[in-house]
Amino acid sequence: MCRLVCGKYGPLWPRPTGQVILGKNIIQINPFTIRFEQFLSNQTAEGIIMLNEIEKYFLLNIRRKFYHRTVHPNSTHVSLVVKMYTTSGTTSINWTTDESYTMDILMENNTAIVTIIEANTVFGARHGCETLLQLFTTINEGNSTASLYMLSQATIIDQPKYAHRGLLIDTARNFIPIKCLKKQLDAMAASKMNVLHWHMTDTHSFPMQLERVPEMIANGAYSNDAIYSPNEVRKIIHYAKYRGIRVIFELDAPAHAVIDRIFAGNGWQWGPDKGLGNLAVCVNQKPWRNFCIQPPCGQLNPINPNLYTVLQDIYYDLADMNKDEKIFHMGGDEVFLGCWNATEEIVNYLKSLGKGQTDVDFLMLWSEFQNNALHLWDKALYLANPTVTGRSTISGNVSLSPVILWSSRLTDPSVIEQFLSKERYVIQTWVPATNTIPQKLQKLGYKLIISTKDAWYLDHGFWGVTTYYNWKRVYDNQLPKGNNILGGEVCVWTEFIDAHSFDGRAWPRAAAAAERLWSNPTTKSIEAESRFLRHRERLINRGVQAEAIAPQWCQQNEGQCH
């Protein structure tokens, strides 16, 4: 109860960016008589559905602590009415979506308390409800009873600093079940993150069921139980959207794309059996350090025209599963030029064009693959949804959506302008904090998503010579200043993580990045610690097994463990 009224920002996470006035009085509420009223302008049928889902989400989280308890019988409480005003019918979340909201809590005649949430979009309204959830606390009264309290007065004006506030989840190294993915989405929603970057395939497995290319899971899934069906994927997308989160698929290519498992078959190696030639090269070559960054080796064969036929089908299935999302992540990291240089058919192809075997020649080959793949994605996006706003053709430069690439040799500031258009490509950088590549790309005019390798890679510290980054390191990581920074992502690569360990590796540290991306505070982590400890408790109450970050004594004696 004390934390509701202590400090300028009370228990709020992430910290609001605008005006915050929190009262010093609390009032008792019956969790089972809370009522919502919706005041809608220009709202669509989908928008109404989403607002109803937001209401259900709010009441579910309010009543969690009352599942095995009853309201204290001697409680005297007032009624609560939550009034939500929205002015836009948009239900599309993208880099331009208005996520702002205002919230006012006030008493009416000492018999009712009213919360007014105003927002242009349903996503802003959702964030307002998330903030309101943080202004409650439950007190266990003993004998299986409890009481619910909330602040009786507050004014908050809030909106995010960055449009892209993401968590990358790798489901290829170890399969992550749907139930676990939903839990991560719940934690993201609680922290106001708005992008799930789904790194769905890699050299180790291909768990995505595709209608047009069934060979991928037949040869690439770990087992029949380690597959995401199209219906499951669509359900995850809807589950995320109701929590203010967009889902961006990544199909990494041309590297990190070949599966080679002795007992389950070979992901891209079915080409010759189907009369399509080598779709991949260097597959399972050894010693692997000569042919790839990480075993098993293999990357796509950019000179085989049949590869592009297969990619077209894959892209179409992915676009069809995620119709509302125009942004796609094409991977593009850790391409091993030595693999192509050791492949006779590729070397002969370059020779036939009068080219040699220099880095420049292979970068040209890589860029040709990338341009071909981009055209295939544009076509797939149009065919999956011809009514996509701003799309009138499948060729030319008519409002074509950008795609995302990882930073790589192809995106190096010294060569990127030769190969990649700044209008079509967003670059996700994954370099250490001291590396100047983000600033150089920014200066060239490229839009960026930041994933600082030595602060926001949450799998580090558990393998090789990597270092664990505590929540303070995550929180204090600064993004480049100025234009073209869309935001950032914390990354959970799963070579050494599965569903049994995912929660603790990701949370609450991912929430530290969430505040950086929402409000980008000028203050350091030490000033956020008490709120962060409270947010960890909040995540645990919502079923997320977030790791401990301090002895409990430190939480009970704030400020004495620095």
Coordinates of C-alpha atoms in Angstrom, one line a residue:
M1 CA 0.0 0.0 0.0
C2 CA 2.9 2.3 0.8
R3 CA 4.3 1.9 -2.7
L4 CA 1.1 3.2 -4.3
V5 CA 1.8 6.6 -2.8
C6 CA 5.6 6.7 -2.5
G7 CA 7.7 8.7 -5.0
K8 CA 6.7 10.7 -8.1
Y9 CA 6.0 7.6 -10.2
G10 CA 4.7 5.3 -7.5
P11 CA 4.7 1.7 -8.7
L12 CA 4.4 2.6 -12.4
W13 CA 6.5 0.7 -15.0
P14 CA 7.5 1.8 -17.5
R15 CA 7.7 5.4 -16.3
P16 CA 5.3 7.7 -18.1
T17 CA 6.7 10.4 -20.3
G18 CA 4.3 13.2 -19.6
Q19 CA 2.6 14.7 -16.6
V20 CA 2.2 12.4 -13.6
I21 CA 0.2 13.4 -10.5
L22 CA -0.5 10.6 -8.0
G23 CA -2.6 11.3 -5.0
K24 CA -1.7 10.2 -1.5
N25 CA -5.0 8.6 -0.5
I26 CA -6.3 5.1 -1.2
I27 CA -9.8 3.6 -1.3
Q28 CA -11.2 0.1 -1.1
I29 CA -12.8 -1.4 -4.2
N30 CA -14.9 -4.5 -4.8
P31 CA -13.1 -6.4 -7.6
F32 CA -16.4 -8.0 -8.7
T33 CA -18.4 -4.8 -9.3
I34 CA -16.0 -2.9 -11.6
R35 CA -17.9 -1.6 -14.6
F36 CA -16.7 -0.4 -18.0
E37 CA -18.3 2.2 -20.2
Q38 CA -17.1 2.7 -23.8
F39 CA -17.5 6.0 -25.6
L40 CA -16.6 5.4 -29.2
S41 CA -16.1 7.7 -32.2
N42 CA -15.6 6.2 -35.7
Q43 CA -15.0 2.8 -34.1
T44 CA -15.0 -0.3 -36.3
A45 CA -16.4 -3.8 -35.5
E46 CA -12.9 -5.0 -34.9
G47 CA -12.1 -2.1 -32.7
I48 CA -15.2 -2.9 -30.5
I49 CA -14.0 -6.5 -30.2
M50 CA -10.5 -5.3 -29.2
L51 CA -12.0 -2.9 -26.6
N52 CA -14.0 -5.8 -25.2
E53 CA -10.9 -8.0 -25.0
I54 CA -9.1 -5.2 -23.2
E55 CA -11.9 -5.1 -20.6
K56 CA -11.6 -8.9 -20.2
Y57 CA -7.8 -8.7 -19.8
F58 CA -8.2 -5.9 -17.2
L59 CA -10.7 -7.8 -15.1
L60 CA -8.7 -11.1 -15.4
N61 CA -5.6 -9.4 -13.9
I62 CA -7.5 -7.5 -11.2
R63 CA -9.1 -10.7 -10.0
R64 CA -6.1 -13.0 -10.1
K65 CA -5.5 -12.8 -6.3
F66 CA -9.2 -13.6 -5.6
Y67 CA -9.2 -17.0 -7.3
H68 CA -9.0 -18.8 -4.0
R69 CA -10.1 -15.9 -1.8
T70 CA -13.2 -13.9 -1.1
V71 CA -13.7 -10.2 -0.6
H72 CA -13.2 -9.4 3.1
P73 CA -16.8 -9.5 4.6
N74 CA -16.2 -6.4 6.8
S75 CA -15.0 -4.3 3.9
T76 CA -16.6 -1.0 3.1
H77 CA -15.9 -0.2 -0.5
V78 CA -17.1 2.1 -3.3
S79 CA -17.9 1.2 -6.9
L80 CA -15.5 1.8 -9.7
V81 CA -16.5 2.8 -13.2
V82 CA -13.8 2.9 -16.0
K83 CA -14.8 5.1 -18.9
M84 CA -12.9 4.6 -22.1
Y85 CA -13.0 7.2 -24.9
T86 CA -11.5 6.4 -28.3
T87 CA -11.6 8.7 -31.3
S88 CA -10.1 6.5 -34.1
G89 CA -11.3 3.3 -35.6
T90 CA -7.8 2.1 -36.6
T91 CA -6.9 -1.4 -35.4
S92 CA -3.6 -1.5 -37.3
I93 CA -0.4 -1.3 -35.2
N94 CA 2.7 -0.1 -37.0
W95 CA 5.5 2.4 -36.7
T96 CA 3.1 5.3 -37.0
T97 CA 0.3 4.1 -34.6
D98 CA -0.7 6.6 -32.0
E99 CA -0.2 4.8 -28.6
S100 CA -0.8 7.9 -26.4
Y101 CA -3.4 8.1 -23.7
T102 CA -4.5 10.3 -20.8
M103 CA -5.9 9.0 -17.5
D104 CA -7.8 10.7 -14.7
I105 CA -8.9 9.1 -11.5
L106 CA -11.4 11.0 -9.3
M107 CA -14.1 10.6 -6.7
E108 CA -17.7 11.3 -7.3
N109 CA -19.9 12.1 -4.2
N110 CA -17.8 9.8 -2.0
T111 CA -19.8 6.8 -3.3
A112 CA -18.1 6.1 -6.6
I113 CA -14.7 6.4 -8.1
V114 CA -14.3 7.1 -11.8
T115 CA -11.4 6.5 -14.1
I116 CA -11.4 8.3 -17.4
I117 CA -9.1 6.9 -20.1
E118 CA -8.9 8.9 -23.3
A119 CA -6.9 7.8 -26.4
N120 CA -7.0 8.2 -30.1
T121 CA -6.7 4.4 -30.7
V122 CA -7.5 1.2 -29.0
F123 CA -3.8 0.6 -28.4
G124 CA -3.5 3.8 -26.4
A125 CA -6.6 2.8 -24.4
R126 CA -5.0 -0.6 -23.7
H127 CA -1.9 1.1 -22.4
G128 CA -4.1 3.3 -20.2
C129 CA -5.8 0.2 -18.7
E130 CA -2.3 -1.3 -18.1
T131 CA -1.3 1.7 -16.2
L132 CA -4.5 1.7 -14.2
L133 CA -3.8 -2.0 -13.2
Q134 CA -0.6 -0.8 -11.6
L135 CA -2.4 1.6 -9.3
F136 CA -4.1 -1.3 -7.4
T137 CA -2.9 -3.5 -4.6
T138 CA -4.3 -6.5 -2.9
I139 CA -4.0 -7.0 0.9
N140 CA -4.5 -10.6 2.3
E141 CA -6.6 -10.3 5.4
G142 CA -6.3 -13.9 6.5
N143 CA -8.9 -16.7 6.6
S144 CA -9.0 -16.8 2.8
T145 CA -10.2 -13.2 2.4
A146 CA -8.5 -10.2 0.8
S147 CA -9.2 -6.6 0.1
L148 CA -8.5 -4.5 -3.0
Y149 CA -7.3 -0.9 -2.8
M150 CA -6.5 1.7 -5.4
L151 CA -5.4 5.3 -5.6
S152 CA -8.4 7.7 -5.3
Q153 CA -6.8 10.4 -7.4
A154 CA -4.4 10.5 -10.3
T155 CA -3.6 12.3 -13.6
I156 CA -1.3 10.8 -16.1
I157 CA -0.4 11.9 -19.7
D158 CA 1.7 9.4 -21.5
Q159 CA 3.0 8.2 -24.8
P160 CA 6.1 6.1 -25.9
K161 CA 9.3 7.6 -27.1
Y162 CA 10.0 4.8 -29.5
A163 CA 7.6 3.1 -32.0
H164 CA 9.4 -0.2 -32.0
R165 CA 9.8 -1.9 -28.5
G166 CA 10.5 -5.5 -29.1
L167 CA 11.5 -8.9 -27.8
L168 CA 13.1 -11.4 -30.2
I169 CA 12.2 -15.0 -29.5
D170 CA 14.1 -17.8 -31.3
T171 CA 12.0 -20.9 -31.7
A172 CA 14.3 -22.8 -33.9
R173 CA 17.3 -23.8 -31.7
N174 CA 14.8 -25.2 -29.1
F175 CA 11.1 -25.4 -29.8
I176 CA 9.1 -23.0 -27.6
P177 CA 5.5 -24.2 -27.0
I178 CA 2.5 -22.0 -27.6
K179 CA 1.7 -21.8 -23.9
C180 CA 5.2 -20.4 -23.2
L181 CA 4.9 -17.9 -26.1
K182 CA 1.6 -16.6 -24.6
K183 CA 3.2 -16.1 -21.3
Q184 CA 5.9 -14.0 -22.9
L185 CA 3.3 -11.9 -24.6
D186 CA 1.6 -11.4 -21.2
A187 CA 4.8 -10.2 -19.8
M188 CA 5.4 -7.9 -22.8
A189 CA 1.9 -6.4 -22.4
A190 CA 2.5 -5.7 -18.7
S191 CA 5.7 -3.9 -19.7
K192 CA 4.1 -2.0 -22.7
M193 CA 6.3 -3.7 -25.3
N194 CA 4.7 -3.8 -28.7
V195 CA 6.7 -6.1 -31.1
L196 CA 7.3 -9.9 -31.0
H197 CA 10.1 -10.6 -33.4
W198 CA 9.6 -14.2 -34.1
H199 CA 12.8 -15.8 -35.3
M200 CA 11.0 -18.9 -36.4
T201 CA 13.6 -20.9 -38.4
D202 CA 17.3 -21.6 -38.4
T203 CA 19.9 -24.2 -39.2
H204 CA 18.7 -26.4 -36.4
S205 CA 15.0 -26.7 -37.2
F206 CA 12.1 -25.5 -39.3
P207 CA 9.0 -25.8 -37.0
M208 CA 6.6 -23.8 -39.2
Q209 CA 3.9 -25.8 -41.0
L210 CA 3.5 -24.5 -44.6
E211 CA 0.7 -25.6 -46.9
R212 CA 2.6 -25.0 -50.1
V213 CA 5.9 -26.4 -49.0
P214 CA 5.1 -29.3 -46.6
E215 CA 8.7 -30.7 -47.2
M216 CA 10.0 -28.1 -44.8
I217 CA 8.5 -29.5 -41.6
A218 CA 8.6 -33.1 -42.9
N219 CA 12.4 -32.7 -43.1
G220 CA 13.0 -29.9 -40.6
A221 CA 10.8 -30.2 -37.5
Y222 CA 12.2 -31.9 -34.4
S223 CA 9.1 -34.0 -34.0
N224 CA 5.4 -34.1 -34.7
D225 CA 4.9 -32.3 -31.4
A226 CA 7.4 -29.5 -32.3
I227 CA 5.4 -27.8 -35.0
Y228 CA 3.4 -24.6 -35.3
S229 CA 0.3 -25.1 -37.4
P230 CA -1.1 -22.1 -39.4
N231 CA -4.1 -22.0 -37.1
E232 CA -1.9 -21.8 -34.0
V233 CA 0.2 -19.1 -35.5
R234 CA -2.9 -17.0 -36.3
K235 CA -4.2 -17.5 -32.7
I236 CA -0.9 -16.2 -31.4
I237 CA -1.1 -13.2 -33.7
H238 CA -4.6 -12.4 -32.4
Y239 CA -3.5 -13.0 -28.8
A240 CA -0.7 -10.6 -29.3
K241 CA -2.8 -7.9 -31.0
Y242 CA -5.3 -7.8 -28.1
R243 CA -2.3 -7.0 -25.9
G244 CA -1.0 -4.2 -28.1
I245 CA 1.7 -6.3 -29.7
R246 CA 2.4 -6.9 -33.4
V247 CA 4.1 -10.1 -34.6
I248 CA 7.0 -9.7 -37.1
F249 CA 8.2 -12.9 -38.7
E250 CA 11.8 -13.6 -39.5
L251 CA 12.9 -16.2 -42.1
D252 CA 16.7 -15.9 -41.9
A253 CA 18.4 -16.2 -45.4
P254 CA 20.6 -17.0 -47.1
A255 CA 22.5 -18.2 -44.1
H256 CA 21.0 -19.8 -41.0
A257 CA 18.6 -21.6 -43.3
V258 CA 19.7 -25.2 -43.7
I259 CA 18.6 -27.9 -41.3
D260 CA 20.7 -31.1 -41.2
R261 CA 19.6 -33.7 -38.6
I262 CA 20.6 -37.3 -39.0
F263 CA 17.4 -38.9 -37.7
A264 CA 14.8 -36.4 -38.9
G265 CA 16.1 -35.7 -42.4
N266 CA 17.5 -32.6 -44.0
G267 CA 15.6 -29.3 -44.2
W268 CA 16.6 -28.0 -47.6
Q269 CA 18.3 -31.1 -49.0
W270 CA 15.1 -32.5 -50.6
G271 CA 15.8 -30.4 -53.7
P272 CA 17.6 -33.1 -55.8
D273 CA 15.0 -35.8 -54.9
K274 CA 12.3 -33.4 -56.3
G275 CA 14.3 -32.6 -59.4
L276 CA 15.1 -29.1 -58.2
G277 CA 18.8 -29.3 -57.9
N278 CA 20.8 -28.1 -54.9
L279 CA 18.7 -25.6 -53.0
A280 CA 21.5 -25.4 -50.5
V281 CA 25.2 -25.8 -50.5
C282 CA 27.9 -26.7 -48.0
V283 CA 25.4 -28.8 -46.1
N284 CA 27.0 -30.5 -43.1
Q285 CA 30.5 -29.7 -44.4
K286 CA 33.4 -30.3 -42.0
P287 CA 35.4 -28.9 -40.4
W288 CA 32.4 -26.6 -39.9
R289 CA 34.6 -23.5 -39.0
N290 CA 35.7 -23.4 -42.6
F291 CA 32.1 -23.3 -44.0
C292 CA 29.8 -21.6 -41.5
I293 CA 29.5 -19.6 -38.3
Q294 CA 27.7 -22.3 -36.4
P295 CA 27.1 -26.0 -37.1
P296 CA 25.3 -27.6 -38.9
C297 CA 26.7 -25.9 -41.9
G298 CA 24.8 -24.9 -45.0
Q299 CA 23.3 -21.9 -46.7
L300 CA 21.0 -21.3 -49.6
N301 CA 22.2 -21.6 -53.2
P302 CA 21.7 -18.2 -54.8
I303 CA 22.3 -19.3 -58.4
N304 CA 19.6 -22.0 -58.5
P305 CA 16.4 -20.6 -60.0
N306 CA 14.4 -23.3 -58.3
L307 CA 15.3 -21.9 -54.9
Y308 CA 13.3 -18.7 -55.7
T309 CA 10.3 -20.8 -56.7
V310 CA 10.4 -22.5 -53.3
L311 CA 11.0 -19.2 -51.5
Q312 CA 8.0 -17.6 -53.3
D313 CA 5.7 -20.3 -51.9
I314 CA 7.2 -20.0 -48.4
Y315 CA 6.8 -16.2 -48.4
Y316 CA 3.2 -16.5 -49.6
D317 CA 2.3 -18.9 -46.8
L318 CA 3.9 -16.6 -44.2
A319 CA 2.2 -13.5 -45.6
D320 CA -1.1 -15.3 -45.6
M321 CA -0.7 -16.3 -42.0
N322 CA 0.0 -12.7 -40.9
K323 CA -2.2 -10.7 -43.3
D324 CA -2.3 -7.5 -41.3
E325 CA 1.5 -7.2 -40.9
K326 CA 3.3 -5.6 -43.9
I327 CA 6.8 -5.7 -42.3
F328 CA 9.0 -8.8 -42.7
H329 CA 12.4 -9.6 -41.3
M330 CA 14.6 -11.2 -44.0
G331 CA 17.5 -12.1 -41.7
G332 CA 20.7 -11.7 -43.7
D333 CA 23.3 -12.1 -40.9
E334 CA 26.4 -14.2 -40.7
V335 CA 26.5 -15.1 -44.4
F336 CA 29.8 -17.1 -44.8
L337 CA 31.4 -16.1 -48.1
G338 CA 33.8 -19.0 -47.8
C339 CA 31.0 -21.4 -48.3
W340 CA 30.1 -20.0 -51.7
N341 CA 33.8 -19.7 -52.6
A342 CA 34.2 -23.4 -51.9
T343 CA 31.2 -24.4 -54.1
E344 CA 32.2 -25.3 -57.6
E345 CA 28.8 -24.5 -59.3
I346 CA 28.8 -21.0 -57.7
V347 CA 32.4 -20.3 -58.7
N348 CA 31.8 -21.4 -62.2
Y349 CA 28.7 -19.2 -62.4
L350 CA 30.7 -16.1 -61.3
K351 CA 33.4 -17.0 -63.9
S352 CA 30.7 -17.2 -66.6
L353 CA 29.8 -13.6 -65.8
G354 CA 33.4 -12.5 -66.0
K355 CA 33.7 -12.1 -62.2
G356 CA 36.3 -13.4 -59.8
Q357 CA 36.3 -14.7 -56.3
T358 CA 36.9 -11.5 -54.3
D359 CA 34.8 -10.3 -51.5
V360 CA 33.2 -7.7 -53.8
D361 CA 32.2 -10.4 -56.2
F362 CA 30.5 -12.4 -53.5
L363 CA 28.8 -9.3 -52.0
M364 CA 27.4 -8.7 -55.5
L365 CA 26.1 -12.2 -55.5
W366 CA 24.6 -11.8 -52.1
S367 CA 22.9 -8.5 -53.1
E368 CA 21.4 -10.3 -56.2
F369 CA 19.9 -12.9 -53.9
Q370 CA 18.6 -10.2 -51.6
N371 CA 17.0 -8.2 -54.4
N372 CA 15.4 -11.4 -55.8
A373 CA 14.1 -12.3 -52.3
L374 CA 12.7 -8.8 -51.8
H375 CA 10.8 -9.0 -55.1
L376 CA 9.3 -12.3 -54.0
W377 CA 8.2 -10.9 -50.7
D378 CA 6.6 -7.9 -52.4
K379 CA 4.7 -10.3 -54.6
A380 CA 3.7 -12.6 -51.8
L381 CA 2.4 -9.7 -49.7
Y382 CA 0.3 -8.4 -52.5
L383 CA -1.1 -11.8 -53.4
A384 CA -1.9 -12.6 -49.8
N385 CA -3.8 -9.3 -49.3
P386 CA -4.4 -7.3 -52.5
T387 CA -6.2 -4.6 -50.5
V388 CA -3.2 -3.7 -48.4
T389 CA -3.3 0.1 -48.0
G390 CA -0.9 1.9 -50.4
R391 CA -0.3 -1.2 -52.6
S392 CA -1.6 -1.0 -56.1
T393 CA 0.9 -3.0 -58.1
I394 CA 3.4 -5.9 -57.4
S395 CA 6.2 -4.1 -59.2
G396 CA 7.7 -0.7 -59.3
N397 CA 8.0 1.6 -56.3
V398 CA 4.4 2.3 -55.4
S399 CA 4.3 2.5 -51.6
L400 CA 6.2 -0.8 -51.1
S401 CA 6.7 -1.7 -47.5
P402 CA 10.2 -1.8 -46.0
V403 CA 11.8 -5.0 -44.8
I404 CA 14.3 -5.6 -42.0
L405 CA 17.9 -7.0 -42.3
W406 CA 20.4 -7.7 -39.6
S407 CA 23.6 -5.7 -39.8
S408 CA 26.3 -7.6 -41.7
R409 CA 29.1 -7.2 -44.2
L410 CA 26.4 -6.3 -46.8
T411 CA 25.1 -3.5 -44.6
D412 CA 28.6 -2.1 -43.7
P413 CA 28.5 1.7 -44.0
S414 CA 31.3 1.6 -46.5
V415 CA 29.3 -0.5 -49.0
I416 CA 25.6 -0.5 -48.1
E417 CA 24.6 2.3 -50.5
Q418 CA 25.9 0.2 -53.4
F419 CA 23.5 -2.6 -52.6
L420 CA 20.6 -1.7 -50.4
S421 CA 18.0 1.2 -50.7
K422 CA 17.4 3.2 -47.6
E423 CA 13.8 3.5 -48.7
R424 CA 13.3 -0.3 -48.6
Y425 CA 15.6 -1.6 -45.9
V426 CA 15.6 -1.1 -42.1
I427 CA 18.8 -2.3 -40.4
Q428 CA 18.7 -4.1 -37.1
T429 CA 22.2 -3.6 -35.6
W430 CA 23.6 -6.1 -33.2
V431 CA 27.0 -4.7 -32.4
P432 CA 28.5 -3.8 -29.0
A433 CA 27.7 -0.4 -27.4
T434 CA 31.1 1.1 -28.3
N435 CA 30.7 0.2 -32.0
T436 CA 29.9 3.2 -34.2
I437 CA 28.2 1.4 -37.0
P438 CA 24.7 2.4 -35.9
Q439 CA 25.7 6.1 -35.9
K440 CA 27.3 5.8 -39.3
L441 CA 24.2 4.1 -40.8
Q442 CA 22.0 6.7 -39.2
K443 CA 24.0 9.4 -40.8
L444 CA 23.6 7.8 -44.2
G445 CA 19.8 8.0 -43.7
Y446 CA 19.0 4.3 -42.8
K447 CA 16.3 3.6 -40.3
L448 CA 17.5 1.5 -37.4
I449 CA 16.4 -1.0 -34.8
I450 CA 19.0 -1.3 -32.0
S451 CA 19.9 -4.6 -30.3
T452 CA 23.0 -3.8 -28.4
K453 CA 25.0 -7.1 -28.3
D454 CA 26.7 -6.5 -25.0
A455 CA 23.6 -5.3 -23.1
W456 CA 20.4 -6.7 -24.8
Y457 CA 21.4 -10.3 -25.7
L458 CA 19.8 -12.0 -22.7
D459 CA 21.2 -15.5 -23.5
H460 CA 24.7 -14.3 -22.9
G461 CA 26.6 -15.4 -19.8
F462 CA 25.5 -19.0 -20.0
W463 CA 27.8 -20.2 -22.8
G464 CA 31.3 -19.7 -24.2
V465 CA 33.0 -16.5 -23.2
T466 CA 29.9 -14.4 -23.1
T467 CA 29.0 -12.2 -20.2
Y468 CA 25.7 -12.0 -18.2
Y469 CA 24.2 -8.5 -18.3
N470 CA 22.2 -7.7 -15.2
W471 CA 19.0 -5.6 -15.3
K472 CA 21.0 -2.4 -14.5
R473 CA 23.2 -2.9 -17.6
V474 CA 20.1 -3.6 -19.7
Y475 CA 18.4 -0.4 -18.3
D476 CA 21.3 1.9 -18.7
N477 CA 22.0 0.9 -22.3
Q478 CA 21.5 4.1 -24.4
L479 CA 20.2 4.3 -27.9
P480 CA 21.8 6.6 -30.5
K481 CA 20.3 10.1 -30.4
G482 CA 18.7 11.8 -33.4
N483 CA 16.5 10.8 -36.3
N484 CA 15.8 7.4 -37.9
I485 CA 15.9 5.3 -34.6
L486 CA 12.7 3.3 -34.7
G487 CA 13.5 1.7 -31.3
G488 CA 15.1 -1.5 -30.2
E489 CA 14.8 -5.2 -29.2
V490 CA 16.1 -7.4 -26.5
C491 CA 17.0 -10.8 -27.9
V492 CA 16.5 -14.3 -26.5
W493 CA 18.4 -16.8 -28.6
T494 CA 17.6 -20.4 -27.5
E495 CA 20.7 -22.6 -28.0
F496 CA 20.8 -23.0 -24.2
I497 CA 17.2 -22.0 -23.3
D498 CA 13.9 -23.8 -23.6
A499 CA 10.4 -23.5 -22.2
H500 CA 11.6 -24.6 -18.8
S501 CA 14.1 -21.8 -18.5
F502 CA 12.8 -19.1 -20.8
D503 CA 10.9 -17.0 -18.1
G504 CA 14.0 -16.5 -15.9
R505 CA 16.4 -15.7 -18.7
A506 CA 14.1 -13.1 -20.2
W507 CA 12.4 -11.6 -17.2
P508 CA 12.5 -9.2 -15.5
R509 CA 15.5 -8.0 -17.5
A510 CA 13.5 -7.5 -20.7
A511 CA 11.3 -5.1 -18.7
A512 CA 14.3 -3.0 -18.0
A513 CA 14.7 -2.4 -21.7
A514 CA 11.0 -1.8 -22.0
E515 CA 11.3 1.3 -19.8
R516 CA 14.3 2.5 -21.9
L517 CA 12.2 2.1 -25.0
W518 CA 9.0 3.7 -23.6
S519 CA 10.4 6.7 -21.8
N520 CA 14.2 6.7 -22.5
P521 CA 14.9 8.2 -19.0
T522 CA 17.9 10.5 -18.4
T523 CA 18.2 9.0 -14.9
K524 CA 20.1 5.8 -14.1
S525 CA 18.9 2.4 -13.0
I526 CA 19.5 3.2 -9.3
E527 CA 16.6 5.6 -9.3
A528 CA 14.3 3.1 -10.9
E529 CA 15.1 0.2 -8.6
S530 CA 12.2 0.3 -6.2
R531 CA 9.7 0.5 -9.1
F532 CA 11.6 -2.3 -10.9
L533 CA 11.4 -4.6 -7.9
R534 CA 7.6 -4.0 -7.7
H535 CA 7.3 -4.7 -11.4
R536 CA 9.0 -8.1 -10.9
E537 CA 6.4 -8.9 -8.3
R538 CA 3.7 -7.9 -10.8
L539 CA 5.1 -10.3 -13.5
I540 CA 5.2 -13.1 -10.9
N541 CA 1.6 -12.5 -10.0
R542 CA 0.8 -12.9 -13.7
G543 CA 2.4 -16.3 -13.9
V544 CA 5.8 -15.3 -15.2
Q545 CA 8.7 -17.0 -13.3
A546 CA 10.9 -13.9 -13.4
E547 CA 14.4 -14.4 -11.8
A548 CA 15.4 -12.8 -8.5
I549 CA 17.5 -9.6 -8.8
A550 CA 18.2 -9.0 -5.1
P551 CA 17.7 -10.5 -1.6
Q552 CA 14.2 -9.8 -0.3
W553 CA 15.7 -7.8 2.5
C554 CA 16.8 -5.2 -0.1
Q555 CA 13.2 -4.8 -1.2
Q556 CA 12.0 -4.4 2.4
N557 CA 14.8 -1.9 3.0
E558 CA 14.9 0.2 -0.1
G559 CA 18.0 2.2 -0.9
Q560 CA 20.3 0.2 1.5
C561 CA 21.7 -2.3 -1.0
H562 CA 23.3 0.1 -3.5

